[in-house]
mmCIF file of C-alpha atoms in Angstrom:
data_model
loop_
_atom_site.group_PDB
_atom_site.id
_atom_site.type_symbol
_atom_site.label_atom_id
_atom_site.label_comp_id
_atom_site.label_asym_id
_atom_site.label_seq_id
_atom_site.Cartn_x
_atom_site.Cartn_y
_atom_site.Cartn_z
ATOM 1 C CA UNK A 1 228.980 -54.387 -109.814
ATOM 2 C CA UNK A 2 230.226 -57.751 -108.543
ATOM 3 C CA UNK A 3 226.803 -59.373 -108.954
ATOM 4 C CA UNK A 4 226.417 -58.043 -112.495
ATOM 5 C CA UNK A 5 229.885 -59.181 -113.583
ATOM 6 C CA UNK A 6 229.373 -62.580 -111.940
ATOM 7 C CA UNK A 7 226.139 -63.343 -113.779
ATOM 8 C CA UNK A 8 227.462 -61.971 -117.050
ATOM 9 C CA UNK A 9 230.403 -64.390 -116.798
ATOM 10 C CA UNK A 10 228.072 -67.416 -116.869
ATOM 11 C CA UNK A 11 227.587 -68.685 -120.451
ATOM 12 C CA UNK A 12 224.042 -68.068 -121.747
ATOM 13 C CA UNK A 13 222.719 -71.632 -122.007
ATOM 14 C CA UNK A 14 223.951 -72.657 -118.566
ATOM 15 C CA UNK A 15 222.570 -69.467 -117.061
ATOM 16 C CA UNK A 16 219.173 -69.744 -118.759
ATOM 17 C CA UNK A 17 218.772 -73.424 -117.916
ATOM 18 C CA UNK A 18 219.347 -72.605 -114.251
ATOM 19 C CA UNK A 19 216.931 -69.656 -114.393
ATOM 20 C CA UNK A 20 214.205 -71.695 -116.117
ATOM 21 C CA UNK A 21 214.485 -74.493 -113.559
ATOM 22 C CA UNK A 22 214.116 -72.059 -110.671
ATOM 23 C CA UNK A 23 211.172 -70.325 -112.368
ATOM 24 C CA UNK A 24 209.414 -73.677 -112.823
ATOM 25 C CA UNK A 25 210.076 -74.550 -109.189
ATOM 26 C CA UNK A 26 208.573 -71.234 -108.078
ATOM 27 C CA UNK A 27 205.566 -71.753 -110.382
ATOM 28 C CA UNK A 28 205.045 -75.233 -108.907
ATOM 29 C CA UNK A 29 205.016 -73.761 -105.420
ATOM 30 C CA UNK A 30 202.630 -70.908 -106.263
ATOM 31 C CA UNK A 31 200.184 -72.883 -108.407
ATOM 32 C CA UNK A 32 199.913 -75.759 -105.964
ATOM 33 C CA UNK A 33 199.267 -73.350 -103.083
ATOM 34 C CA UNK A 34 196.916 -70.939 -104.888
ATOM 35 C CA UNK A 35 194.855 -73.069 -107.266
ATOM 36 C CA UNK A 36 195.798 -76.654 -106.461
ATOM 37 C CA UNK A 37 197.350 -77.225 -109.890
ATOM 38 C CA UNK A 38 200.243 -79.695 -109.874
ATOM 39 C CA UNK A 39 202.637 -79.131 -112.785
ATOM 40 C CA UNK A 40 204.380 -82.408 -112.054
ATOM 41 C CA UNK A 41 201.188 -84.386 -112.798
ATOM 42 C CA UNK A 42 201.427 -83.266 -116.422
ATOM 43 C CA UNK A 43 205.113 -82.574 -116.955
ATOM 44 C CA UNK A 44 206.716 -85.584 -115.239
ATOM 45 C CA UNK A 45 207.746 -88.464 -117.478
ATOM 46 C CA UNK A 46 205.390 -91.436 -117.145
ATOM 47 C CA UNK A 47 205.686 -94.964 -118.464
ATOM 48 C CA UNK A 48 204.696 -94.987 -122.143
ATOM 49 C CA UNK A 49 201.849 -97.448 -121.474
ATOM 50 C CA UNK A 50 200.281 -95.252 -118.807
ATOM 51 C CA UNK A 51 197.263 -93.081 -119.669
ATOM 52 C CA UNK A 52 199.243 -90.225 -118.129
ATOM 53 C CA UNK A 53 202.068 -90.446 -120.679
ATOM 54 C CA UNK A 54 202.538 -87.637 -123.219
ATOM 55 C CA UNK A 55 205.488 -87.349 -125.663
ATOM 56 C CA UNK A 56 206.339 -83.812 -124.521
ATOM 57 C CA UNK A 57 207.150 -85.218 -121.072
ATOM 58 C CA UNK A 58 210.456 -86.484 -122.491
ATOM 59 C CA UNK A 59 211.573 -82.846 -122.301
ATOM 60 C CA UNK A 60 209.408 -81.225 -119.625
ATOM 61 C CA UNK A 61 210.391 -83.670 -116.869
ATOM 62 C CA UNK A 62 213.916 -82.201 -116.913
ATOM 63 C CA UNK A 63 212.636 -78.860 -115.633
ATOM 64 C CA UNK A 64 210.583 -80.219 -112.718
ATOM 65 C CA UNK A 65 212.058 -81.243 -109.374
ATOM 66 C CA UNK A 66 210.694 -83.148 -106.422
ATOM 67 C CA UNK A 67 212.142 -80.838 -103.768
ATOM 68 C CA UNK A 68 214.268 -77.736 -103.417
ATOM 69 C CA UNK A 69 217.235 -79.913 -102.398
ATOM 70 C CA UNK A 70 216.811 -81.944 -105.585
ATOM 71 C CA UNK A 71 216.716 -78.712 -107.610
ATOM 72 C CA UNK A 72 219.668 -77.122 -105.808
ATOM 73 C CA UNK A 73 222.105 -79.995 -106.251
ATOM 74 C CA UNK A 74 221.226 -80.471 -109.916
ATOM 75 C CA UNK A 75 221.643 -76.779 -110.645
ATOM 76 C CA UNK A 76 224.836 -76.565 -108.593
ATOM 77 C CA UNK A 77 226.338 -79.422 -110.642
ATOM 78 C CA UNK A 78 225.178 -77.759 -113.864
ATOM 79 C CA UNK A 79 226.772 -74.498 -112.728
ATOM 80 C CA UNK A 80 230.066 -76.124 -111.702
ATOM 81 C CA UNK A 81 230.604 -78.271 -114.795
ATOM 82 C CA UNK A 82 228.262 -76.776 -117.396
ATOM 83 C CA UNK A 83 230.018 -73.421 -117.642
ATOM 84 C CA UNK A 84 233.327 -74.934 -118.711
ATOM 85 C CA UNK A 85 231.669 -77.471 -120.989
ATOM 86 C CA UNK A 86 229.586 -74.816 -122.741
ATOM 87 C CA UNK A 87 232.695 -72.747 -123.451
ATOM 88 C CA UNK A 88 234.370 -75.803 -125.016
ATOM 89 C CA UNK A 89 231.420 -77.089 -127.055
ATOM 90 C CA UNK A 90 229.770 -73.775 -127.849
ATOM 91 C CA UNK A 91 226.308 -72.756 -126.668
ATOM 92 C CA UNK A 92 224.236 -74.425 -129.409
ATOM 93 C CA UNK A 93 226.070 -77.735 -129.202
ATOM 94 C CA UNK A 94 225.979 -77.673 -125.404
ATOM 95 C CA UNK A 95 222.206 -77.107 -125.389
ATOM 96 C CA UNK A 96 221.764 -79.959 -127.868
ATOM 97 C CA UNK A 97 223.957 -82.168 -125.693
ATOM 98 C CA UNK A 98 222.101 -81.327 -122.479
ATOM 99 C CA UNK A 99 218.624 -81.907 -123.929
ATOM 100 C CA UNK A 100 219.755 -85.077 -125.734
ATOM 101 C CA UNK A 101 221.203 -86.531 -122.529
ATOM 102 C CA UNK A 102 217.950 -85.736 -120.742
ATOM 103 C CA UNK A 103 215.835 -87.406 -123.433
ATOM 104 C CA UNK A 104 218.246 -90.348 -123.569
ATOM 105 C CA UNK A 105 217.996 -90.723 -119.795
ATOM 106 C CA UNK A 106 214.196 -90.805 -120.010
ATOM 107 C CA UNK A 107 214.212 -93.418 -122.794
ATOM 108 C CA UNK A 108 216.683 -95.564 -120.874
ATOM 109 C CA UNK A 109 214.524 -95.330 -117.759
ATOM 110 C CA UNK A 110 211.457 -96.272 -119.814
ATOM 111 C CA UNK A 111 213.246 -99.428 -120.911
ATOM 112 C CA UNK A 112 214.124 -100.276 -117.319
ATOM 113 C CA UNK A 113 210.495 -99.674 -116.304
ATOM 114 C CA UNK A 114 209.363 -102.112 -119.009
ATOM 115 C CA UNK A 115 211.671 -104.830 -117.661
ATOM 116 C CA UNK A 116 210.586 -104.238 -114.065
ATOM 117 C CA UNK A 117 206.886 -104.135 -114.976
ATOM 118 C CA UNK A 118 207.179 -107.482 -116.731
ATOM 119 C CA UNK A 119 208.868 -108.872 -113.635
ATOM 120 C CA UNK A 120 206.007 -107.787 -111.368
ATOM 121 C CA UNK A 121 203.385 -108.984 -113.859
ATOM 122 C CA UNK A 122 204.900 -112.462 -113.688
ATOM 123 C CA UNK A 123 204.140 -112.476 -109.949
ATOM 124 C CA UNK A 124 200.504 -111.364 -110.284
ATOM 125 C CA UNK A 125 197.358 -112.771 -111.863
ATOM 126 C CA UNK A 126 196.421 -112.016 -115.468
ATOM 127 C CA UNK A 127 194.034 -109.192 -114.578
ATOM 128 C CA UNK A 128 196.613 -107.093 -112.723
ATOM 129 C CA UNK A 129 197.714 -105.075 -115.744
ATOM 130 C CA UNK A 130 194.157 -104.176 -116.729
ATOM 131 C CA UNK A 131 193.437 -103.127 -113.152
ATOM 132 C CA UNK A 132 196.462 -100.833 -113.082
ATOM 133 C CA UNK A 133 195.621 -99.423 -116.523
ATOM 134 C CA UNK A 134 192.018 -98.560 -115.677
ATOM 135 C CA UNK A 135 192.217 -97.309 -112.103
ATOM 136 C CA UNK A 136 195.867 -97.067 -111.083
ATOM 137 C CA UNK A 137 196.468 -93.527 -112.330
ATOM 138 C CA UNK A 138 193.532 -92.147 -110.361
ATOM 139 C CA UNK A 139 194.711 -93.897 -107.209
ATOM 140 C CA UNK A 140 198.199 -92.419 -107.636
ATOM 141 C CA UNK A 141 196.703 -88.933 -108.198
ATOM 142 C CA UNK A 142 195.007 -89.173 -104.783
ATOM 143 C CA UNK A 143 198.348 -89.928 -103.138
ATOM 144 C CA UNK A 144 197.352 -93.529 -102.462
ATOM 145 C CA UNK A 145 198.326 -96.970 -103.705
ATOM 146 C CA UNK A 146 197.293 -100.601 -103.449
ATOM 147 C CA UNK A 147 197.706 -102.412 -100.135
ATOM 148 C CA UNK A 148 199.233 -105.413 -101.885
ATOM 149 C CA UNK A 149 202.954 -104.485 -102.112
ATOM 150 C CA UNK A 150 203.557 -106.201 -105.457
ATOM 151 C CA UNK A 151 200.532 -104.553 -107.068
ATOM 152 C CA UNK A 152 201.546 -101.275 -105.458
ATOM 153 C CA UNK A 153 205.057 -101.465 -106.933
ATOM 154 C CA UNK A 154 203.573 -102.279 -110.321
ATOM 155 C CA UNK A 155 201.249 -99.285 -110.125
ATOM 156 C CA UNK A 156 204.066 -96.964 -109.056
ATOM 157 C CA UNK A 157 206.131 -98.042 -112.043
ATOM 158 C CA UNK A 158 203.232 -97.872 -114.470
ATOM 159 C CA UNK A 159 201.582 -94.632 -113.378
ATOM 160 C CA UNK A 160 204.139 -92.855 -111.198
ATOM 161 C CA UNK A 161 206.085 -89.889 -112.555
ATOM 162 C CA UNK A 162 209.831 -89.256 -112.804
ATOM 163 C CA UNK A 163 211.191 -85.723 -112.590
ATOM 164 C CA UNK A 164 214.494 -83.887 -112.510
ATOM 165 C CA UNK A 165 217.444 -82.748 -114.589
ATOM 166 C CA UNK A 166 219.690 -85.407 -113.051
ATOM 167 C CA UNK A 167 219.981 -87.496 -116.223
ATOM 168 C CA UNK A 168 221.049 -84.478 -118.269
ATOM 169 C CA UNK A 169 223.331 -83.269 -115.475
ATOM 170 C CA UNK A 170 225.029 -86.654 -115.228
ATOM 171 C CA UNK A 171 225.628 -86.390 -118.968
ATOM 172 C CA UNK A 172 227.339 -83.047 -118.362
ATOM 173 C CA UNK A 173 229.456 -84.621 -115.629
ATOM 174 C CA UNK A 174 230.426 -87.469 -117.971
ATOM 175 C CA UNK A 175 231.475 -85.046 -120.706
ATOM 176 C CA UNK A 176 233.552 -83.024 -118.265
ATOM 177 C CA UNK A 177 235.358 -86.177 -117.150
ATOM 178 C CA UNK A 178 236.074 -87.209 -120.747
ATOM 179 C CA UNK A 179 237.215 -83.797 -121.990
ATOM 180 C CA UNK A 180 239.116 -82.840 -118.837
ATOM 181 C CA UNK A 181 240.149 -86.273 -117.490
ATOM 182 C CA UNK A 182 242.979 -85.020 -115.293
ATOM 183 C CA UNK A 183 241.332 -81.849 -114.022
ATOM 184 C CA UNK A 184 241.377 -82.007 -110.193
ATOM 185 C CA UNK A 185 238.037 -81.891 -108.419
ATOM 186 C CA UNK A 186 237.922 -80.851 -104.784
ATOM 187 C CA UNK A 187 235.207 -82.325 -102.572
ATOM 188 C CA UNK A 188 234.240 -80.846 -99.234
ATOM 189 C CA UNK A 189 234.740 -83.990 -97.138
ATOM 190 C CA UNK A 190 237.778 -85.424 -98.942
ATOM 191 C CA UNK A 191 241.108 -83.720 -98.128
ATOM 192 C CA UNK A 192 242.808 -84.539 -101.449
ATOM 193 C CA UNK A 193 241.746 -83.658 -105.011
ATOM 194 C CA UNK A 194 240.297 -86.358 -107.282
ATOM 195 C CA UNK A 195 240.937 -86.452 -111.019
ATOM 196 C CA UNK A 196 237.756 -85.856 -112.989
ATOM 197 C CA UNK A 197 237.939 -89.237 -114.752
ATOM 198 C CA UNK A 198 237.992 -91.146 -111.459
ATOM 199 C CA UNK A 199 235.260 -88.942 -110.042
ATOM 200 C CA UNK A 200 232.985 -89.769 -112.996
ATOM 201 C CA UNK A 201 233.797 -93.488 -112.918
ATOM 202 C CA UNK A 202 233.084 -93.569 -109.196
ATOM 203 C CA UNK A 203 229.719 -91.888 -109.639
ATOM 204 C CA UNK A 204 228.827 -94.302 -112.438
ATOM 205 C CA UNK A 205 229.678 -97.340 -110.329
ATOM 206 C CA UNK A 206 227.662 -96.004 -107.382
ATOM 207 C CA UNK A 207 224.618 -95.425 -109.589
ATOM 208 C CA UNK A 208 224.918 -98.897 -111.119
ATOM 209 C CA UNK A 209 225.147 -100.602 -107.704
ATOM 210 C CA UNK A 210 222.207 -98.624 -106.354
ATOM 211 C CA UNK A 211 220.179 -99.165 -109.512
ATOM 212 C CA UNK A 212 220.665 -102.929 -109.317
ATOM 213 C CA UNK A 213 218.909 -102.974 -105.984
ATOM 214 C CA UNK A 214 221.519 -102.402 -103.323
ATOM 215 C CA UNK A 215 219.609 -99.289 -102.216
ATOM 216 C CA UNK A 216 215.975 -100.126 -102.936
ATOM 217 C CA UNK A 217 213.215 -97.774 -101.891
ATOM 218 C CA UNK A 218 215.131 -94.507 -102.170
ATOM 219 C CA UNK A 219 212.847 -93.178 -104.958
ATOM 220 C CA UNK A 220 215.831 -92.177 -107.093
ATOM 221 C CA UNK A 221 215.869 -93.006 -110.823
ATOM 222 C CA UNK A 222 219.413 -94.389 -110.837
ATOM 223 C CA UNK A 223 219.073 -95.884 -114.301
ATOM 224 C CA UNK A 224 218.012 -92.498 -115.681
ATOM 225 C CA UNK A 225 221.323 -91.153 -114.374
ATOM 226 C CA UNK A 226 223.162 -93.997 -116.067
ATOM 227 C CA UNK A 227 221.134 -93.418 -119.235
ATOM 228 C CA UNK A 228 222.198 -89.764 -119.323
ATOM 229 C CA UNK A 229 225.814 -90.805 -118.924
ATOM 230 C CA UNK A 230 225.509 -93.489 -121.616
ATOM 231 C CA UNK A 231 223.994 -91.136 -124.193
ATOM 232 C CA UNK A 232 226.590 -88.513 -123.271
ATOM 233 C CA UNK A 233 229.372 -91.062 -123.755
ATOM 234 C CA UNK A 234 228.101 -91.954 -127.224
ATOM 235 C CA UNK A 235 227.863 -88.306 -128.272
ATOM 236 C CA UNK A 236 231.300 -87.353 -126.982
ATOM 237 C CA UNK A 237 232.888 -90.390 -128.675
ATOM 238 C CA UNK A 238 231.114 -89.511 -131.926
ATOM 239 C CA UNK A 239 232.222 -85.872 -131.780
ATOM 240 C CA UNK A 240 235.799 -86.913 -131.035
ATOM 241 C CA UNK A 241 235.756 -89.273 -134.003
ATOM 242 C CA UNK A 242 234.367 -86.507 -136.240
ATOM 243 C CA UNK A 243 237.014 -84.079 -135.006
ATOM 244 C CA UNK A 244 234.561 -81.754 -133.301
ATOM 245 C CA UNK A 245 236.510 -82.189 -130.080
ATOM 246 C CA UNK A 246 240.250 -82.331 -130.560
ATOM 247 C CA UNK A 247 242.165 -84.485 -128.105
ATOM 248 C CA UNK A 248 241.996 -84.098 -124.340
ATOM 249 C CA UNK A 249 242.087 -80.919 -122.304
ATOM 250 C CA UNK A 250 243.852 -80.647 -118.981
#
């Protein structure tokens, strides 16, 4: 009875997004073990110049995760903040917001990739790009990369995949902080509550610092997180201006 009432209390979009993500994770595990098929090779978002890029990846990458920990924390954040946000925005608008933040995060990350790729190309000879275009994707698919670190970084950017609902989830976090700015948030290792607005600002600053290179090599798409927050900010401001969201909630 408790389990049934608990799940029925979760709004439908939040609940189904969580279910779909766990189903995809289970399918990844089964298919890779049974038939050697890697969903992430096709569904992850790749740089638009890569032969591995497909337009549908702008959506599918949100439902693929690199590890169970990655999946768990994204879905936990969606559960914690998405339920309240869905009740405020309504299910259809919340789904539109979530997917839009995810797509916006991917586009923002693509732009960052373009800047970084141009940076590495300036350090290499003129044939580097053609080399990466023709053989880089196959090398990545074998779990290998070039010995030359600069060429290797270029290949990772050009043909590597990005996965996860983090960009969309950060958009949800941003919206929560804007709509409920003074709602207290309790963190496990901090003895006092933090207002949602400061929590969101703090996360944004951390992602910006890490994205600018203070934490290189962590394989986290920090600018995708910032992109999700940026697109979420624009949508919330637009909806407030249009009167879709009235004032602040506390």
